[in-house]
Short mmCIF file of C-alpha atoms in Angstrom, two decimals:
data_model
loop_
_atom_site.label_atom_id
_atom_site.label_comp_id
_atom_site.label_asym_id
_atom_site.label_seq_id
_atom_site.Cartn_x
_atom_site.Cartn_y
_atom_site.Cartn_z
CA MET X 1366 -23.43 35.56 38.87
CA LEU X 1367 -25.58 32.82 37.34
CA GLN X 1368 -26.47 30.01 39.65
CA ILE X 1369 -25.11 26.65 38.44
CA PRO X 1370 -28.51 25.03 37.62
CA VAL X 1371 -29.54 28.10 35.59
CA PHE X 1372 -26.19 28.17 33.81
CA LYS X 1373 -26.56 24.48 32.91
CA LYS X 1374 -30.01 25.10 31.44
CA LEU X 1375 -28.69 27.97 29.32
CA LEU X 1376 -25.73 25.89 28.19
CA SER X 1377 -28.04 23.03 27.22
CA ALA X 1378 -30.23 25.41 25.24
CA VAL X 1379 -27.22 26.84 23.39
CA GLN X 1380 -25.93 23.34 22.62
CA ALA X 1381 -29.33 22.30 21.29
CA LEU X 1382 -29.40 25.30 18.98
CA LEU X 1383 -25.90 24.56 17.74
CA ILE X 1384 -26.73 20.92 17.11
CA SER X 1385 -29.96 21.68 15.27
CA GLY X 1386 -28.17 24.24 13.13
CA ALA X 1387 -25.56 21.65 12.16
CA LEU X 1388 -28.12 19.25 10.76
CA PHE X 1389 -28.40 21.08 7.45
CA THR X 1390 -26.00 23.09 5.36
CA SER X 1391 -29.17 24.94 4.44
CA CYS X 1392 -32.85 24.53 5.15
CA GLY X 1393 -34.99 27.26 3.69
CA THR X 1394 -38.50 27.94 2.51
CA HIS X 1395 -38.69 29.79 -0.80
CA SER X 1396 -42.29 30.76 -1.53
CA ASP X 1397 -44.02 27.40 -1.72
CA THR X 1398 -40.95 25.15 -1.54
CA VAL X 1399 -38.76 23.78 1.24
CA VAL X 1400 -35.19 22.86 0.29
CA VAL X 1401 -33.17 20.82 2.78
CA LYS X 1402 -29.48 20.02 2.39
CA PRO X 1403 -28.42 17.65 5.19
CA VAL X 1404 -24.85 17.58 6.47
CA GLU X 1405 -22.91 14.46 5.53
CA ILE X 1406 -21.15 12.60 8.35
CA ASP X 1407 -18.05 10.41 8.20
CA SER X 1408 -18.92 8.00 11.02
CA THR X 1409 -18.75 4.23 10.75
CA LEU X 1410 -22.34 2.96 10.39
CA LEU X 1411 -23.53 -0.45 11.51
CA ASN X 1412 -26.10 -1.32 8.86
CA PRO X 1413 -27.77 -4.66 8.09
CA GLY X 1414 -26.53 -6.95 5.36
CA ARG X 1415 -23.26 -5.14 4.61
CA GLY X 1416 -19.76 -4.61 5.97
CA PHE X 1417 -17.84 -7.26 7.86
CA THR X 1418 -19.23 -10.74 8.48
CA SER X 1419 -19.00 -12.73 11.69
CA THR X 1420 -19.31 -16.48 11.72
CA GLY X 1421 -19.42 -19.49 14.01
CA ARG X 1422 -20.06 -18.43 17.60
CA SER X 1423 -18.86 -14.86 17.04
CA LEU X 1424 -21.32 -11.98 16.91
CA ASN X 1425 -21.12 -8.28 17.69
CA GLU X 1426 -22.00 -8.97 21.31
CA ASN X 1427 -18.98 -11.15 21.95
CA LEU X 1428 -16.20 -9.66 19.84
CA GLY X 1429 -14.50 -8.99 23.18
CA ASP X 1430 -11.16 -7.25 22.93
CA ARG X 1431 -10.56 -8.30 19.33
CA ILE X 1432 -9.55 -5.45 17.01
CA HIS X 1433 -12.43 -5.86 14.62
CA PRO X 1434 -15.26 -3.66 13.22
CA LEU X 1435 -18.85 -4.39 14.13
CA CYS X 1436 -20.50 -6.69 11.60
CA GLY X 1437 -23.65 -6.31 9.53
CA VAL X 1438 -23.78 -9.98 8.45
CA TYR X 1439 -23.74 -13.25 10.37
CA GLN X 1440 -22.90 -16.37 8.36
CA GLN X 1441 -23.86 -19.94 9.18
CA ARG X 1442 -23.07 -23.07 7.19
CA ILE X 1443 -24.92 -26.30 7.86
CA PHE X 1444 -24.34 -29.79 6.49
CA TRP X 1445 -27.28 -31.60 4.91
CA ASP X 1446 -27.10 -34.64 7.20
CA VAL X 1447 -27.41 -32.36 10.24
CA LEU X 1448 -30.14 -30.14 8.83
CA GLU X 1449 -32.38 -32.95 7.58
CA PRO X 1450 -31.73 -36.04 9.74
CA GLU X 1451 -34.97 -37.64 8.53
CA GLU X 1452 -36.58 -37.07 5.14
CA GLY X 1453 -38.80 -34.02 5.25
CA GLU X 1454 -38.04 -33.38 8.93
CA ILE X 1455 -35.88 -30.30 8.56
CA ASN X 1456 -34.33 -28.89 11.71
CA TYR X 1457 -35.32 -25.29 11.02
CA ALA X 1458 -34.29 -24.37 14.57
CA LEU X 1459 -30.66 -24.41 13.40
CA ILE X 1460 -31.38 -21.57 10.99
CA ASP X 1461 -34.01 -19.80 13.10
CA SER X 1462 -31.78 -19.62 16.17
CA ALA X 1463 -28.90 -18.25 14.09
CA MET X 1464 -31.26 -15.67 12.63
CA ALA X 1465 -32.43 -14.64 16.09
CA ARG X 1466 -28.83 -14.19 17.24
CA ALA X 1467 -28.10 -12.08 14.17
CA VAL X 1468 -31.10 -9.80 14.72
CA ARG X 1469 -30.18 -9.32 18.37
CA ASN X 1470 -26.81 -8.01 17.22
CA GLY X 1471 -27.98 -5.71 14.44
CA GLN X 1472 -26.92 -8.26 11.83
CA MET X 1473 -28.63 -10.20 9.05
CA LEU X 1474 -28.21 -13.91 8.41
CA ASN X 1475 -26.49 -15.47 5.42
CA PHE X 1476 -26.73 -19.27 5.32
CA ARG X 1477 -25.40 -22.10 3.21
CA VAL X 1478 -26.42 -25.76 3.14
CA MET X 1479 -23.51 -28.05 2.19
CA CYS X 1480 -23.41 -31.68 1.14
CA GLN X 1481 -19.68 -32.30 1.47
CA ASP X 1482 -16.58 -31.34 3.40
CA VAL X 1483 -13.92 -33.69 2.07
CA ASP X 1484 -16.31 -36.65 2.26
CA MET X 1485 -20.00 -36.48 1.45
CA LYS X 1486 -22.36 -35.43 4.25
CA VAL X 1487 -25.47 -37.21 3.06
CA PRO X 1488 -28.23 -38.25 5.53
CA LYS X 1489 -28.57 -41.99 6.13
CA TRP X 1490 -32.14 -41.95 4.86
CA ALA X 1491 -30.94 -40.46 1.55
CA LEU X 1492 -28.30 -43.16 1.18
CA SER X 1493 -30.98 -45.76 1.81
CA ALA X 1494 -33.15 -44.08 -0.82
CA GLY X 1495 -30.44 -44.56 -3.48
CA VAL X 1496 -28.01 -41.64 -3.21
CA LYS X 1497 -24.58 -43.01 -4.15
CA SER X 1498 -21.44 -42.33 -6.17
CA PRO X 1499 -20.88 -40.22 -8.23
CA PHE X 1500 -23.35 -38.31 -5.97
CA TYR X 1501 -23.73 -34.99 -7.80
CA ASP X 1502 -24.86 -36.77 -10.96
CA ASN X 1503 -27.05 -39.22 -9.04
CA ALA X 1504 -30.74 -38.80 -9.92
CA VAL X 1505 -31.90 -39.46 -6.34
CA PHE X 1506 -29.43 -36.91 -4.98
CA ILE X 1507 -30.77 -34.28 -7.40
CA GLU X 1508 -34.37 -35.09 -6.48
CA LYS X 1509 -33.83 -34.95 -2.71
CA GLN X 1510 -31.73 -31.80 -2.84
CA ILE X 1511 -34.38 -30.03 -4.90
CA ASN X 1512 -36.98 -31.05 -2.32
CA LEU X 1513 -34.82 -29.49 0.40
CA ILE X 1514 -34.30 -26.30 -1.60
CA LYS X 1515 -38.07 -26.03 -2.14
CA ALA X 1516 -38.71 -26.34 1.60
CA LEU X 1517 -36.05 -23.75 2.50
CA GLY X 1518 -37.39 -21.34 -0.11
CA ALA X 1519 -40.95 -21.72 1.17
CA ARG X 1520 -39.83 -20.83 4.68
CA TYR X 1521 -37.11 -18.21 4.17
CA ASP X 1522 -37.61 -16.47 0.82
CA GLY X 1523 -38.31 -12.82 1.53
CA ASN X 1524 -37.54 -13.16 5.22
CA PRO X 1525 -36.47 -9.65 6.29
CA ASP X 1526 -33.69 -11.05 8.50
CA VAL X 1527 -31.96 -13.10 5.76
CA CYS X 1528 -29.67 -10.97 3.60
CA PHE X 1529 -28.74 -13.64 1.04
CA VAL X 1530 -28.46 -17.39 0.55
CA ASP X 1531 -25.46 -19.26 -0.86
CA MET X 1532 -26.23 -21.85 -3.53
CA GLY X 1533 -23.95 -24.30 -1.73
CA THR X 1534 -25.31 -27.70 -2.72
CA ILE X 1535 -22.32 -28.76 -4.82
CA GLY X 1536 -18.69 -29.45 -3.89
CA GLN X 1537 -16.39 -29.36 -0.92
CA TRP X 1538 -17.84 -27.01 1.72
CA GLY X 1539 -20.42 -26.01 -0.88
CA GLU X 1540 -17.74 -24.21 -2.92
CA TRP X 1541 -18.57 -25.82 -6.28
CA HIS X 1542 -15.32 -27.71 -6.66
CA VAL X 1543 -14.29 -31.30 -5.96
CA ASP X 1544 -10.78 -32.60 -5.48
CA PRO X 1545 -9.53 -33.87 -8.86
CA ASP X 1546 -6.50 -35.43 -7.15
CA ALA X 1547 -8.48 -37.55 -4.71
CA LYS X 1548 -7.35 -41.20 -4.52
CA ASP X 1549 -10.66 -42.33 -5.93
CA PRO X 1550 -11.66 -39.51 -8.30
CA ALA X 1551 -14.66 -41.47 -9.54
CA LYS X 1552 -16.15 -41.52 -6.05
CA ILE X 1553 -17.24 -37.88 -6.05
CA VAL X 1554 -17.32 -36.06 -9.37
CA PHE X 1555 -18.41 -32.60 -10.41
CA PRO X 1556 -21.94 -32.65 -11.87
CA SER X 1557 -22.75 -32.41 -15.53
CA ASP X 1558 -23.88 -29.03 -16.82
CA GLU X 1559 -27.43 -30.37 -16.99
CA ASN X 1560 -27.51 -31.40 -13.34
CA ALA X 1561 -25.77 -28.22 -12.18
CA ARG X 1562 -28.47 -26.32 -14.04
CA LYS X 1563 -31.24 -28.30 -12.28
CA ILE X 1564 -29.88 -27.39 -8.85
CA ILE X 1565 -29.41 -23.71 -9.69
CA ASP X 1566 -32.84 -23.49 -11.32
CA ALA X 1567 -34.36 -24.92 -8.13
CA TYR X 1568 -32.81 -22.10 -6.07
CA PHE X 1569 -34.07 -19.45 -8.45
CA ALA X 1570 -37.52 -20.99 -8.58
CA LYS X 1571 -37.93 -20.81 -4.80
CA PHE X 1572 -35.88 -17.76 -3.84
CA LYS X 1573 -37.47 -14.95 -5.81
CA LYS X 1574 -37.14 -12.20 -3.18
CA THR X 1575 -34.02 -13.08 -1.18
CA PRO X 1576 -30.78 -12.59 -3.16
CA LEU X 1577 -28.74 -15.64 -4.14
CA VAL X 1578 -24.98 -16.02 -4.34
CA ALA X 1579 -23.02 -18.39 -6.60
CA LEU X 1580 -19.62 -19.69 -5.56
CA ILE X 1581 -16.86 -18.50 -7.88
CA ALA X 1582 -15.11 -21.21 -9.88
CA PHE X 1583 -12.45 -21.20 -12.58
CA LYS X 1584 -11.76 -24.69 -13.94
CA GLN X 1585 -15.26 -26.00 -13.17
CA LYS X 1586 -16.95 -22.76 -14.06
CA TYR X 1587 -20.38 -23.85 -15.30
CA GLY X 1588 -22.35 -23.37 -12.08
CA PHE X 1589 -20.78 -19.96 -11.46
CA GLN X 1590 -21.39 -18.80 -14.99
CA TYR X 1591 -24.97 -20.05 -15.10
CA GLY X 1592 -25.87 -18.68 -11.66
CA THR X 1593 -24.56 -15.18 -12.31
CA SER X 1594 -26.16 -15.14 -15.77
CA LYS X 1595 -29.54 -15.74 -14.08
CA GLY X 1596 -29.09 -12.88 -11.63
CA SER X 1597 -27.11 -14.11 -8.64
CA GLY X 1598 -24.26 -12.36 -6.92
CA TRP X 1599 -21.08 -14.29 -6.18
CA ARG X 1600 -18.77 -15.36 -3.38
CA ALA X 1601 -15.03 -16.03 -3.24
CA ASP X 1602 -13.74 -17.98 -0.26
CA CYS X 1603 -10.00 -17.28 -0.57
CA TRP X 1604 -9.87 -13.50 -0.79
CA GLY X 1605 -6.43 -12.06 -0.12
CA ASP X 1606 -4.39 -15.14 -1.03
CA MET X 1607 -1.20 -14.01 -2.74
CA ASP X 1608 0.81 -17.25 -2.60
CA SER X 1609 -0.65 -20.77 -2.50
CA LEU X 1610 1.84 -23.44 -3.55
CA GLY X 1611 3.40 -21.20 -6.17
CA TRP X 1612 0.12 -19.74 -7.43
CA ASN X 1613 -2.52 -17.51 -5.90
CA HIS X 1614 -6.22 -16.75 -6.03
CA MET X 1615 -6.03 -12.96 -6.25
CA LYS X 1616 -4.11 -12.80 -9.52
CA GLY X 1617 -4.20 -16.37 -10.83
CA VAL X 1618 -7.82 -17.45 -10.32
CA TYR X 1619 -10.38 -14.75 -9.57
CA PRO X 1620 -9.75 -12.36 -12.51
CA GLN X 1621 -9.75 -15.28 -14.93
CA ALA X 1622 -12.92 -16.74 -13.40
CA LEU X 1623 -14.75 -13.42 -13.70
CA ASP X 1624 -13.59 -13.03 -17.30
CA GLY X 1625 -14.58 -16.59 -18.20
CA ALA X 1626 -18.04 -16.31 -16.68
CA LYS X 1627 -18.57 -12.73 -17.89
CA ALA X 1628 -19.58 -11.95 -14.32
CA HIS X 1629 -18.08 -8.48 -13.89
CA GLU X 1630 -21.55 -6.88 -13.74
CA ALA X 1631 -23.13 -9.53 -11.49
CA TRP X 1632 -22.91 -7.16 -8.48
CA LYS X 1633 -25.75 -5.13 -9.98
CA ASN X 1634 -28.10 -8.07 -9.36
CA GLY X 1635 -26.81 -9.67 -6.18
CA PRO X 1636 -24.20 -9.20 -3.47
CA VAL X 1637 -20.50 -10.00 -3.72
CA ALA X 1638 -19.23 -11.69 -0.56
CA LEU X 1639 -15.56 -12.34 0.15
CA GLU X 1640 -13.91 -14.54 2.74
CA THR X 1641 -10.23 -14.46 3.64
CA CYS X 1642 -7.78 -17.23 3.01
CA TRP X 1643 -6.40 -17.52 6.55
CA THR X 1644 -6.85 -14.08 8.17
CA MET X 1645 -5.56 -10.54 7.79
CA GLU X 1646 -3.14 -11.27 10.62
CA GLU X 1647 -1.63 -14.02 8.47
CA TRP X 1648 -1.45 -11.66 5.48
CA PHE X 1649 0.45 -9.22 7.68
CA LYS X 1650 2.91 -11.91 8.79
CA ARG X 1651 3.54 -12.93 5.18
CA GLY X 1652 4.05 -9.34 4.07
CA TRP X 1653 1.22 -9.36 1.54
CA ASP X 1654 -0.01 -6.13 -0.02
CA ILE X 1655 -3.09 -5.07 1.98
CA ASP X 1656 -3.80 -2.06 -0.25
CA TYR X 1657 -4.00 -4.24 -3.35
CA THR X 1658 -6.38 -6.68 -1.67
CA LEU X 1659 -8.70 -4.05 -0.19
CA ASN X 1660 -8.84 -2.14 -3.47
CA LYS X 1661 -9.70 -5.33 -5.37
CA ALA X 1662 -12.64 -5.95 -3.05
CA LEU X 1663 -13.94 -2.47 -3.80
CA GLU X 1664 -13.25 -2.88 -7.51
CA TRP X 1665 -15.36 -6.06 -7.41
CA HIS X 1666 -18.15 -4.12 -5.61
CA ALA X 1667 -18.07 -6.26 -2.48
CA THR X 1668 -20.96 -5.95 -0.06
CA GLY X 1669 -19.40 -8.05 2.71
CA VAL X 1670 -16.07 -9.52 3.78
CA ASN X 1671 -15.34 -12.23 6.32
CA ASN X 1672 -12.07 -12.25 8.26
CA GLY X 1673 -13.09 -15.19 10.43
CA THR X 1674 -13.93 -12.60 13.10
CA GLU X 1675 -10.24 -12.56 14.01
CA SER X 1676 -8.34 -9.45 15.07
CA ILE X 1677 -7.04 -7.16 12.38
CA PRO X 1678 -3.39 -6.09 12.69
CA LYS X 1679 -3.31 -2.76 14.52
CA GLU X 1680 -0.94 -1.40 11.87
CA TRP X 1681 -3.70 -1.87 9.27
CA TYR X 1682 -6.75 -1.10 11.33
CA ALA X 1683 -7.19 2.58 10.35
CA LYS X 1684 -7.22 1.78 6.63
CA VAL X 1685 -9.48 -1.22 7.20
CA VAL X 1686 -12.00 1.05 8.96
CA GLU X 1687 -11.99 3.41 5.97
CA PHE X 1688 -12.37 0.40 3.67
CA GLU X 1689 -15.32 -0.85 5.72
CA LYS X 1690 -17.21 2.40 5.15
CA LYS X 1691 -17.20 1.74 1.40
CA LEU X 1692 -18.42 -1.88 1.50
CA GLY X 1693 -21.94 -2.37 0.19
CA TYR X 1694 -24.14 0.70 0.45
CA ARG X 1695 -23.50 4.00 2.22
CA LEU X 1696 -26.38 6.36 1.51
CA VAL X 1697 -26.21 10.14 1.71
CA LEU X 1698 -29.25 12.33 1.11
CA SER X 1699 -27.65 15.50 -0.17
CA GLU X 1700 -30.86 17.41 -0.97
CA LEU X 1701 -34.61 17.10 -0.42
CA THR X 1702 -37.20 19.47 -1.88
CA PHE X 1703 -40.90 19.40 -1.01
CA PRO X 1704 -43.84 21.84 -0.93
CA SER X 1705 -44.18 24.01 2.15
CA LYS X 1706 -47.94 23.50 2.08
CA ALA X 1707 -50.17 20.54 1.23
CA ALA X 1708 -53.81 19.51 1.45
CA LYS X 1709 -55.28 16.46 3.14
CA GLY X 1710 -55.80 13.55 0.76
CA LYS X 1711 -53.75 15.17 -2.01
CA ALA X 1712 -50.47 14.08 -3.57
CA ILE X 1713 -47.28 16.10 -3.35
CA THR X 1714 -44.03 15.67 -5.24
CA CYS X 1715 -40.67 15.37 -3.49
CA THR X 1716 -37.37 15.57 -5.34
CA MET X 1717 -34.17 14.18 -3.90
CA LYS X 1718 -30.49 14.02 -4.67
CA TRP X 1719 -28.93 10.84 -3.32
CA GLN X 1720 -25.33 9.77 -3.20
CA ASN X 1721 -24.25 6.18 -2.62
CA LYS X 1722 -20.72 6.48 -1.24
CA GLY X 1723 -20.42 2.68 -1.10
CA VAL X 1724 -19.67 0.30 -3.97
CA ALA X 1725 -22.96 -1.62 -4.19
CA PRO X 1726 -26.71 -1.02 -3.90
CA VAL X 1727 -29.15 -2.18 -1.25
CA TYR X 1728 -30.26 -5.68 -2.28
CA ASN X 1729 -32.96 -6.44 0.28
CA MET X 1730 -36.51 -5.13 0.62
CA TYR X 1731 -36.67 -1.76 2.37
CA GLU X 1732 -38.87 1.30 1.93
CA LEU X 1733 -38.03 4.96 1.90
CA ALA X 1734 -40.73 6.53 4.08
CA ILE X 1735 -41.83 9.97 5.21
CA GLN X 1736 -43.18 10.51 8.71
CA LEU X 1737 -45.29 13.54 9.56
CA VAL X 1738 -45.18 14.46 13.25
CA SER X 1739 -47.66 17.02 14.57
CA LYS X 1740 -46.02 20.11 16.05
CA LYS X 1741 -49.01 20.43 18.37
CA ASN X 1742 -49.10 16.80 19.52
CA ALA X 1743 -45.91 14.77 19.05
CA ALA X 1744 -47.88 11.55 19.58
CA SER X 1745 -49.80 12.22 16.36
CA LYS X 1746 -47.68 10.63 13.63
CA PHE X 1747 -48.37 9.48 10.08
CA ILE X 1748 -45.99 7.27 8.11
CA ILE X 1749 -46.21 7.42 4.30
CA ALA X 1750 -44.31 4.92 2.13
CA SER X 1751 -42.70 6.42 -0.96
CA ASP X 1752 -42.39 4.81 -4.38
CA VAL X 1753 -38.59 5.12 -4.46
CA ASP X 1754 -36.79 1.94 -5.57
CA LEU X 1755 -33.79 1.83 -3.25
CA LYS X 1756 -32.21 -0.98 -5.28
CA LYS X 1757 -31.61 1.56 -8.03
CA LEU X 1758 -29.39 3.75 -5.86
CA PHE X 1759 -26.17 2.52 -7.42
CA PRO X 1760 -22.75 3.90 -6.49
CA GLY X 1761 -22.53 7.58 -7.37
CA SER X 1762 -25.26 10.22 -7.59
CA THR X 1763 -28.93 9.62 -8.38
CA ASP X 1764 -31.72 12.16 -8.77
CA VAL X 1765 -35.09 10.86 -7.58
CA LYS X 1766 -38.63 12.19 -7.89
CA SER X 1767 -41.33 10.69 -5.72
CA SER X 1768 -45.05 11.31 -5.28
CA ILE X 1769 -46.61 10.77 -1.85
CA THR X 1770 -50.21 11.26 -0.77
CA ILE X 1771 -51.04 13.15 2.42
CA PRO X 1772 -53.38 11.00 4.54
CA ALA X 1773 -57.01 12.12 4.33
CA GLN X 1774 -57.52 11.57 8.06
CA ILE X 1775 -54.68 13.85 9.14
CA GLU X 1776 -55.62 16.93 11.17
CA ALA X 1777 -54.77 20.29 9.68
CA GLY X 1778 -51.75 22.01 11.18
CA GLU X 1779 -47.96 22.24 11.19
CA TYR X 1780 -45.99 18.99 10.92
CA GLU X 1781 -42.34 18.10 11.17
CA VAL X 1782 -41.22 16.17 8.12
CA GLN X 1783 -39.03 13.18 8.93
CA LEU X 1784 -37.44 10.66 6.58
CA ALA X 1785 -36.08 7.14 7.06
CA ILE X 1786 -35.43 3.86 5.33
CA VAL X 1787 -37.72 1.42 7.09
CA ALA X 1788 -38.44 -2.29 7.27
CA PRO X 1789 -41.71 -2.77 5.32
CA ALA X 1790 -43.29 -5.03 7.94
CA THR X 1791 -42.67 -2.83 10.97
CA LYS X 1792 -42.28 0.64 9.41
CA LYS X 1793 -39.40 1.17 11.82
CA PRO X 1794 -36.11 2.73 10.68
CA ALA X 1795 -33.73 -0.01 9.58
CA ILE X 1796 -30.87 1.63 7.69
CA LYS X 1797 -28.77 4.51 9.03
CA LEU X 1798 -27.95 7.30 6.59
CA ALA X 1799 -24.57 9.02 6.48
CA ILE X 1800 -26.12 12.37 7.43
CA ALA X 1801 -26.67 14.35 10.61
CA GLY X 1802 -30.09 14.89 12.12
CA LYS X 1803 -31.08 11.41 13.30
CA THR X 1804 -33.74 11.45 16.00
CA GLN X 1805 -33.69 9.16 19.00
CA ASP X 1806 -36.02 6.72 17.25
CA GLY X 1807 -34.01 6.62 14.02
CA TRP X 1808 -35.80 9.13 11.77
CA TYR X 1809 -34.11 12.16 10.17
CA SER X 1810 -35.57 15.63 10.65
CA MET X 1811 -36.25 17.43 7.34
CA GLY X 1812 -38.06 20.67 8.15
CA THR X 1813 -41.79 21.44 8.37
CA ILE X 1814 -44.90 21.39 6.23
CA ALA X 1815 -48.31 23.01 6.71
CA ILE X 1816 -51.29 20.72 6.14
CA ALA X 1817 -54.61 22.32 5.23
CA ASP X 1818 -58.11 20.89 4.98
#
């Protein structure tokens, strides 16, 4: 009879062999070529900048017992008078601290600066400088807002922890609408097309790397139309509403707004972000059609949705989890082919078959990288960035060919080939793939290659 410790060792060895064999449907070397076909997995993946959004004080770490998926986005909205209490003295700590909380939770930050809730939220110094009614068409307002946008762009454009920025300067809660039924409608008025254009142009001038999002609008559509025509994504802040005072957003506003702005293809340039009217719990109480609403989000190629971080009805949770898997990007490497042998300092060609099982591409800056790990000395590792443009992995299948150069300083020998999508600054894996074979440090094993002098 086997002694228990020996039996455990044998069992562990058998399990390891079974696991390694399940990483690929096939992994073979044919003459000079290695062909790897990873196994797709169906797990929920927490990935940055996509999926559900948390907001306020809620993050992944304090969801508690709420029935809610983990979130890939953390949203913060800040009023102008709080962010810039004195001219030029911007309280960046408000944004930086939110970004730090997001990173700690595996999330990316989305922020919006607003100038109005119901009333204007203008700093006292700006009022003293001449900002006054009708506000959005006030020359001083335009000047000072552009100065703020320039400062924010200088600090946050291209920041790897910011997934996108809302162009929220105009309207109630930054939603690019003002109340036409207000008692004094002349007090706050929607800007002229010219002034709306100045604000939007300022965002595009200073945010060239970080994606921008325009707030959807129907009656006052100019800002939405102009923003998406320049390359922004879009946001709708009343997703799911099926009955508001005899009309609704889902059928009576959003389709018409997208038609009017010709924004149906805007998702190819920037993310689509949706926020619930009320919460899914309220939809459930009102008997609204959850399938229609979830399918519309996917039809619109949504990257993220915000349910106010409130619990999802347990009756709907299973279908919401399946819906979450399709939001934004979900990348599957279905095949990788590379030479079985290579020479130091020489280029090799890799071909890949990718599937994006989500409804949108990756919008932020990431790199597809290959890591070579010495079979003789696991501490000897070489990371090689590929030339693959991940932003072009649109929903569906994409064939990719990439040339990488073997480092000249590498020692000859056998190397494990690993693959990952990494953050450019750190070269550490940042995006999980929907395939088996992930190592403890986030890379995916892809077979071996022999390196010669």
